[in-house]
Coordinates of C-alpha atoms in Angstrom, one line a residue:
M61 CA -17.1 -4.7 -12.3
V62 CA -14.5 -2.9 -14.5
F63 CA -10.9 -2.0 -14.1
S64 CA -9.7 1.4 -15.1
T65 CA -7.4 1.1 -18.1
H66 CA -5.8 4.5 -18.5
H67 CA -2.2 4.1 -19.7
A68 CA 0.5 6.5 -20.8
S69 CA 0.7 4.9 -24.3
S70 CA -1.7 5.9 -27.0
E71 CA -2.3 2.2 -27.9
E72 CA -5.4 0.7 -26.4
P73 CA -4.5 -2.0 -23.9
R74 CA -5.9 -5.5 -24.3
L75 CA -8.6 -6.6 -21.8
V76 CA -9.3 -10.0 -20.4
P77 CA -13.1 -10.6 -19.8
S78 CA -13.6 -13.0 -17.0
R79 CA -16.7 -15.0 -15.9
A80 CA -17.1 -12.6 -13.0
T81 CA -17.8 -9.8 -15.4
A82 CA -14.5 -8.0 -14.5
D83 CA -12.2 -6.6 -17.2
V84 CA -8.6 -6.8 -16.2
P85 CA -5.5 -5.5 -18.1
H86 CA -4.0 -8.5 -19.8
E87 CA -0.4 -7.5 -19.0
L88 CA -1.1 -7.2 -15.2
A89 CA -3.0 -10.5 -15.0
E90 CA -0.4 -12.3 -17.0
H91 CA 2.4 -10.9 -14.8
V92 CA 0.6 -12.1 -11.6
S93 CA -0.1 -15.5 -13.2
W94 CA 3.6 -16.0 -13.9
L95 CA 4.4 -15.3 -10.2
I96 CA 1.8 -17.8 -9.2
C97 CA 3.1 -20.3 -11.6
A98 CA 6.6 -19.9 -10.2
R99 CA 5.3 -20.5 -6.7
R100 CA 3.4 -23.6 -7.8
C101 CA 6.5 -25.0 -9.4
E102 CA 8.5 -24.3 -6.2
R103 CA 5.9 -26.2 -4.2
R104 CA 5.5 -28.9 -6.9
S105 CA 1.7 -28.2 -7.1
R106 CA 1.5 -27.1 -10.8
W107 CA -1.6 -29.0 -11.8
R108 CA -4.3 -27.2 -9.9
K109 CA -7.7 -26.4 -11.3
P110 CA -8.5 -23.6 -12.1
G111 CA -5.1 -22.5 -13.6
C112 CA -2.7 -19.8 -12.7
F113 CA -4.4 -17.2 -14.9
Q114 CA -7.8 -17.7 -13.3
Q115 CA -6.3 -17.5 -9.9
A116 CA -4.6 -14.2 -10.8
L117 CA -7.9 -12.8 -12.1
L118 CA -9.8 -13.8 -9.0
A119 CA -7.2 -12.3 -6.7
L120 CA -7.1 -9.0 -8.7
V121 CA -10.9 -8.7 -8.6
H122 CA -10.9 -9.4 -4.9
L123 CA -8.2 -6.8 -4.2
H124 CA -9.7 -4.1 -6.4
R125 CA -13.4 -4.5 -5.7
N126 CA -13.3 -5.9 -2.2
G127 CA -16.2 -8.2 -3.1
T128 CA -17.3 -11.1 -1.0
L129 CA -15.7 -14.4 -1.6
P130 CA -18.9 -16.4 -2.1
A131 CA -19.9 -13.9 -4.8
L132 CA -16.5 -14.3 -6.5
A133 CA -16.7 -18.0 -6.3
A134 CA -20.1 -18.0 -8.0
G135 CA -18.7 -15.7 -10.7
F136 CA -15.7 -17.9 -11.4
G137 CA -17.6 -21.1 -11.1
I138 CA -15.5 -22.6 -8.3
P139 CA -16.2 -23.7 -4.7
A140 CA -16.2 -20.9 -2.0
A141 CA -13.4 -22.7 -0.2
T142 CA -11.2 -22.6 -3.3
A143 CA -11.9 -18.9 -3.8
W144 CA -11.0 -18.3 -0.2
R145 CA -7.7 -20.2 -0.5
Y146 CA -6.7 -18.4 -3.7
A147 CA -7.6 -15.0 -2.3
D148 CA -5.5 -15.7 0.8
E149 CA -2.5 -17.2 -1.1
T150 CA -2.1 -14.7 -3.9
P151 CA -1.4 -11.6 -1.8
G152 CA 1.4 -13.5 0.0
I153 CA 3.0 -14.3 -3.3
L154 CA 2.8 -10.7 -4.4
A155 CA 4.0 -9.4 -1.0
A156 CA 7.2 -11.4 -1.3
W157 CA 8.2 -9.1 -4.2
A158 CA 7.6 -5.8 -2.3
P159 CA 10.9 -3.9 -1.6
G160 CA 12.2 -3.5 2.0
L161 CA 13.0 -0.2 3.6
H162 CA 16.8 -0.1 2.8
E163 CA 16.2 -1.5 -0.7
S164 CA 13.6 1.2 -1.5
L165 CA 16.1 3.9 -0.6
T166 CA 18.7 2.6 -3.1
G167 CA 19.9 5.4 -5.4
L168 CA 19.2 8.2 -2.9
G169 CA 22.1 10.0 -1.1
E170 CA 23.2 13.2 0.6
G171 CA 21.0 16.2 -0.4
D172 CA 18.0 14.1 -1.3
F173 CA 14.8 14.0 0.6
V174 CA 11.7 11.7 0.9
I175 CA 8.2 12.2 2.2
A176 CA 7.1 10.3 5.3
D177 CA 3.4 10.1 6.1
G178 CA 1.0 7.8 8.0
A179 CA -2.6 6.8 7.3
L180 CA -5.3 4.7 8.9
I181 CA -6.6 1.6 7.0
P182 CA -10.2 1.3 8.3
I183 CA -11.3 -2.1 9.4
A184 CA -14.8 -3.6 10.1
R185 CA -14.4 -4.3 13.8
I186 CA -16.3 -3.7 17.0
A187 CA -15.5 -1.3 19.9
A188 CA -14.0 -4.2 21.9
D189 CA -10.9 -4.2 19.7
E190 CA -9.2 -1.4 21.8
P191 CA -5.7 -1.7 20.3
C192 CA -7.1 -1.0 16.8
C193 CA -9.1 2.1 17.9
S194 CA -7.5 5.4 16.7
T195 CA -8.3 8.3 19.0
K196 CA -7.1 10.7 16.3
H197 CA -9.5 9.3 13.6
R198 CA -12.1 8.1 16.1
K199 CA -12.5 4.8 14.2
H200 CA -10.9 1.3 14.2
G201 CA -8.1 0.6 11.8
S202 CA -4.5 -0.2 11.2
N203 CA -1.7 2.4 11.0
V204 CA 0.5 2.2 7.9
L205 CA 3.5 4.5 7.1
V206 CA 4.7 5.4 3.7
I207 CA 8.0 6.6 2.3
A208 CA 7.5 8.4 -1.0
R209 CA 9.5 10.3 -3.6
P210 CA 9.2 14.1 -3.9
D211 CA 6.7 13.5 -6.7
G212 CA 4.5 11.2 -4.6
T213 CA 5.7 7.9 -6.0
P214 CA 5.5 5.3 -3.2
L215 CA 8.9 3.7 -2.3
W216 CA 8.0 1.7 0.7
F217 CA 5.0 0.9 2.9
S218 CA 5.4 -0.3 6.5
R219 CA 3.8 -3.2 8.2
A220 CA 0.4 -2.5 9.6
A221 CA 0.4 -1.5 13.3
P222 CA -2.7 -1.2 15.6
G223 CA -4.6 2.0 15.0
R224 CA -3.8 3.5 18.4
T225 CA 0.0 3.4 17.5
H226 CA 1.3 7.0 17.1
D227 CA 3.3 7.8 14.0
P228 CA 6.6 8.6 15.9
T229 CA 6.4 5.3 17.7
A230 CA 5.8 3.4 14.4
A231 CA 8.6 5.3 12.7
R232 CA 11.1 4.4 15.4
A233 CA 9.9 0.8 15.4
H234 CA 10.5 0.5 11.6
G235 CA 13.9 2.2 11.8
I236 CA 13.0 5.0 9.3
A237 CA 15.2 7.6 11.0
Q238 CA 18.2 5.3 11.1
A239 CA 17.8 4.3 7.5
C240 CA 17.6 7.9 6.4
L241 CA 20.6 8.8 8.6
T242 CA 22.7 6.0 7.0
R243 CA 22.1 7.5 3.6
Q244 CA 22.3 11.1 4.7
I245 CA 18.8 12.0 3.5
S246 CA 16.0 13.9 5.1
A247 CA 12.4 12.7 5.6
L248 CA 9.7 15.4 5.6
A249 CA 6.8 14.6 7.8
D250 CA 3.9 16.4 9.5
R251 CA 3.7 17.4 13.1
A252 CA 2.4 14.0 14.2
C253 CA 5.9 12.6 13.6
Q254 CA 7.7 15.0 15.8
G255 CA 10.3 13.2 17.9
A256 CA 10.6 10.3 15.5
G257 CA 14.3 11.1 14.9
A258 CA 16.9 13.7 13.9
T259 CA 16.6 13.1 10.2
V260 CA 12.7 13.4 10.3
R261 CA 12.0 17.1 9.6
T262 CA 8.6 18.4 10.9
P263 CA 6.9 21.8 10.9
Y264 CA 7.2 24.2 13.8
Y265 CA 4.4 24.4 16.4
H266 CA 2.6 27.7 16.9
H267 CA 4.3 29.1 13.8
R268 CA 2.0 32.0 13.6
E269 CA 3.4 33.4 16.8
Q270 CA 7.0 33.0 15.5
P271 CA 9.0 35.3 13.2
E272 CA 8.2 35.3 9.5
H273 CA 10.9 32.9 8.5
Y274 CA 9.4 30.2 10.7
Q275 CA 6.1 30.7 8.9
Q276 CA 7.7 30.6 5.5
F277 CA 9.5 27.4 6.5
N278 CA 6.2 25.7 7.3
R279 CA 4.6 26.9 4.1
D280 CA 7.5 25.6 2.0
Q281 CA 7.5 22.3 3.8
A282 CA 3.8 21.9 3.4
R283 CA 4.2 22.5 -0.4
L284 CA 7.0 19.8 -0.6
R285 CA 4.9 17.3 1.5
A286 CA 1.7 17.7 -0.5
P287 CA 2.5 15.2 -3.2
G288 CA 2.9 12.5 -0.5
E289 CA -0.9 12.2 -0.4
R290 CA -0.8 10.6 -3.8
A291 CA 0.9 7.5 -2.4
F292 CA -2.0 6.7 -0.1
A293 CA -4.5 7.7 -2.9
Q294 CA -2.9 5.0 -5.1
L295 CA -2.9 2.5 -2.3
K296 CA -6.6 3.1 -1.5
S297 CA -7.7 3.0 -5.1
W298 CA -7.7 -0.8 -4.3
R299 CA -11.0 -0.9 -2.5
I300 CA -10.0 -3.7 -0.1
L301 CA -8.0 -1.1 1.8
R302 CA -10.8 1.4 2.1
R303 CA -12.6 -0.8 4.6
A304 CA -10.9 -4.1 5.2
R305 CA -13.2 -6.9 6.2
C306 CA -10.3 -9.4 6.7
S307 CA -8.3 -10.3 9.8
T308 CA -5.9 -7.5 10.9
R309 CA -3.1 -10.0 10.6
R310 CA -3.6 -10.0 6.8
I311 CA -3.5 -6.2 6.3
S312 CA 0.3 -6.0 6.2
T313 CA 0.4 -8.7 3.5
I314 CA -2.3 -7.0 1.4
V315 CA -0.6 -3.6 1.6
Q316 CA 2.7 -5.2 0.4
A317 CA 0.8 -7.0 -2.3
V318 CA -0.8 -3.8 -3.6
H319 CA 2.6 -2.1 -3.5
T320 CA 4.0 -4.8 -5.8
L321 CA 1.1 -4.2 -8.2
L322 CA 1.8 -0.4 -8.0
T323 CA 5.4 -1.0 -9.0
C324 CA 4.1 -2.9 -12.1
G325 CA 2.7 0.5 -13.2
Y326 CA -1.0 -0.2 -12.5
S327 CA -2.7 2.1 -9.9
G328 CA -6.2 0.5 -10.0

């Protein structure tokens, strides 16, 4: 298992080889280990074994590769229960550093716009989990909304909602329209978000039957919204979110944890 190490700088990044045969950028693992160390100090549980750095490596491998915890435990030479505890604890530590909706819009004002979009995080569940069944995608999953910059850089990810939740319902529940209205900015979204709020701009329906300027509006908006797909591409580069095998209650925490890692400049 190998992490991608493409960086903007011409200098080759240092890699940290682990016992689980995964190469992780040293700077990222070190940053996560410092956050873990701070949490241990806060809880007065600094002297655990393995140390903060090994816990950071295990969590990063788990998030990036979506490997089974018994296999990770064997690779790191620790009990499976310890691997489970560290894999469960570390995303919560990272999620605490993810920005909130209003915090993520800081610096934007009148005349600016953001891209709002939704995606389904597939889950390994049976057909009995009706609330998680998305009729649009015809699969089980959790619905997550993103607010992104015009260049596709993710600013904020919402909490995960059951897969059958429609985008307008989720947008209203998270207060996206009100947050944009407060700062006098527009949110460009697809037709699925129609009715989410006055500040959420969506394409026209049946635009081919409308005058030319309606069609041109839809084409221009589609061009502006296109970079928003990059936000979910970066999110799902962490394989644990391509098909989550964990409890649906943990998906929100994992999404926020990955967002924190993305703000560190590493996209997986």
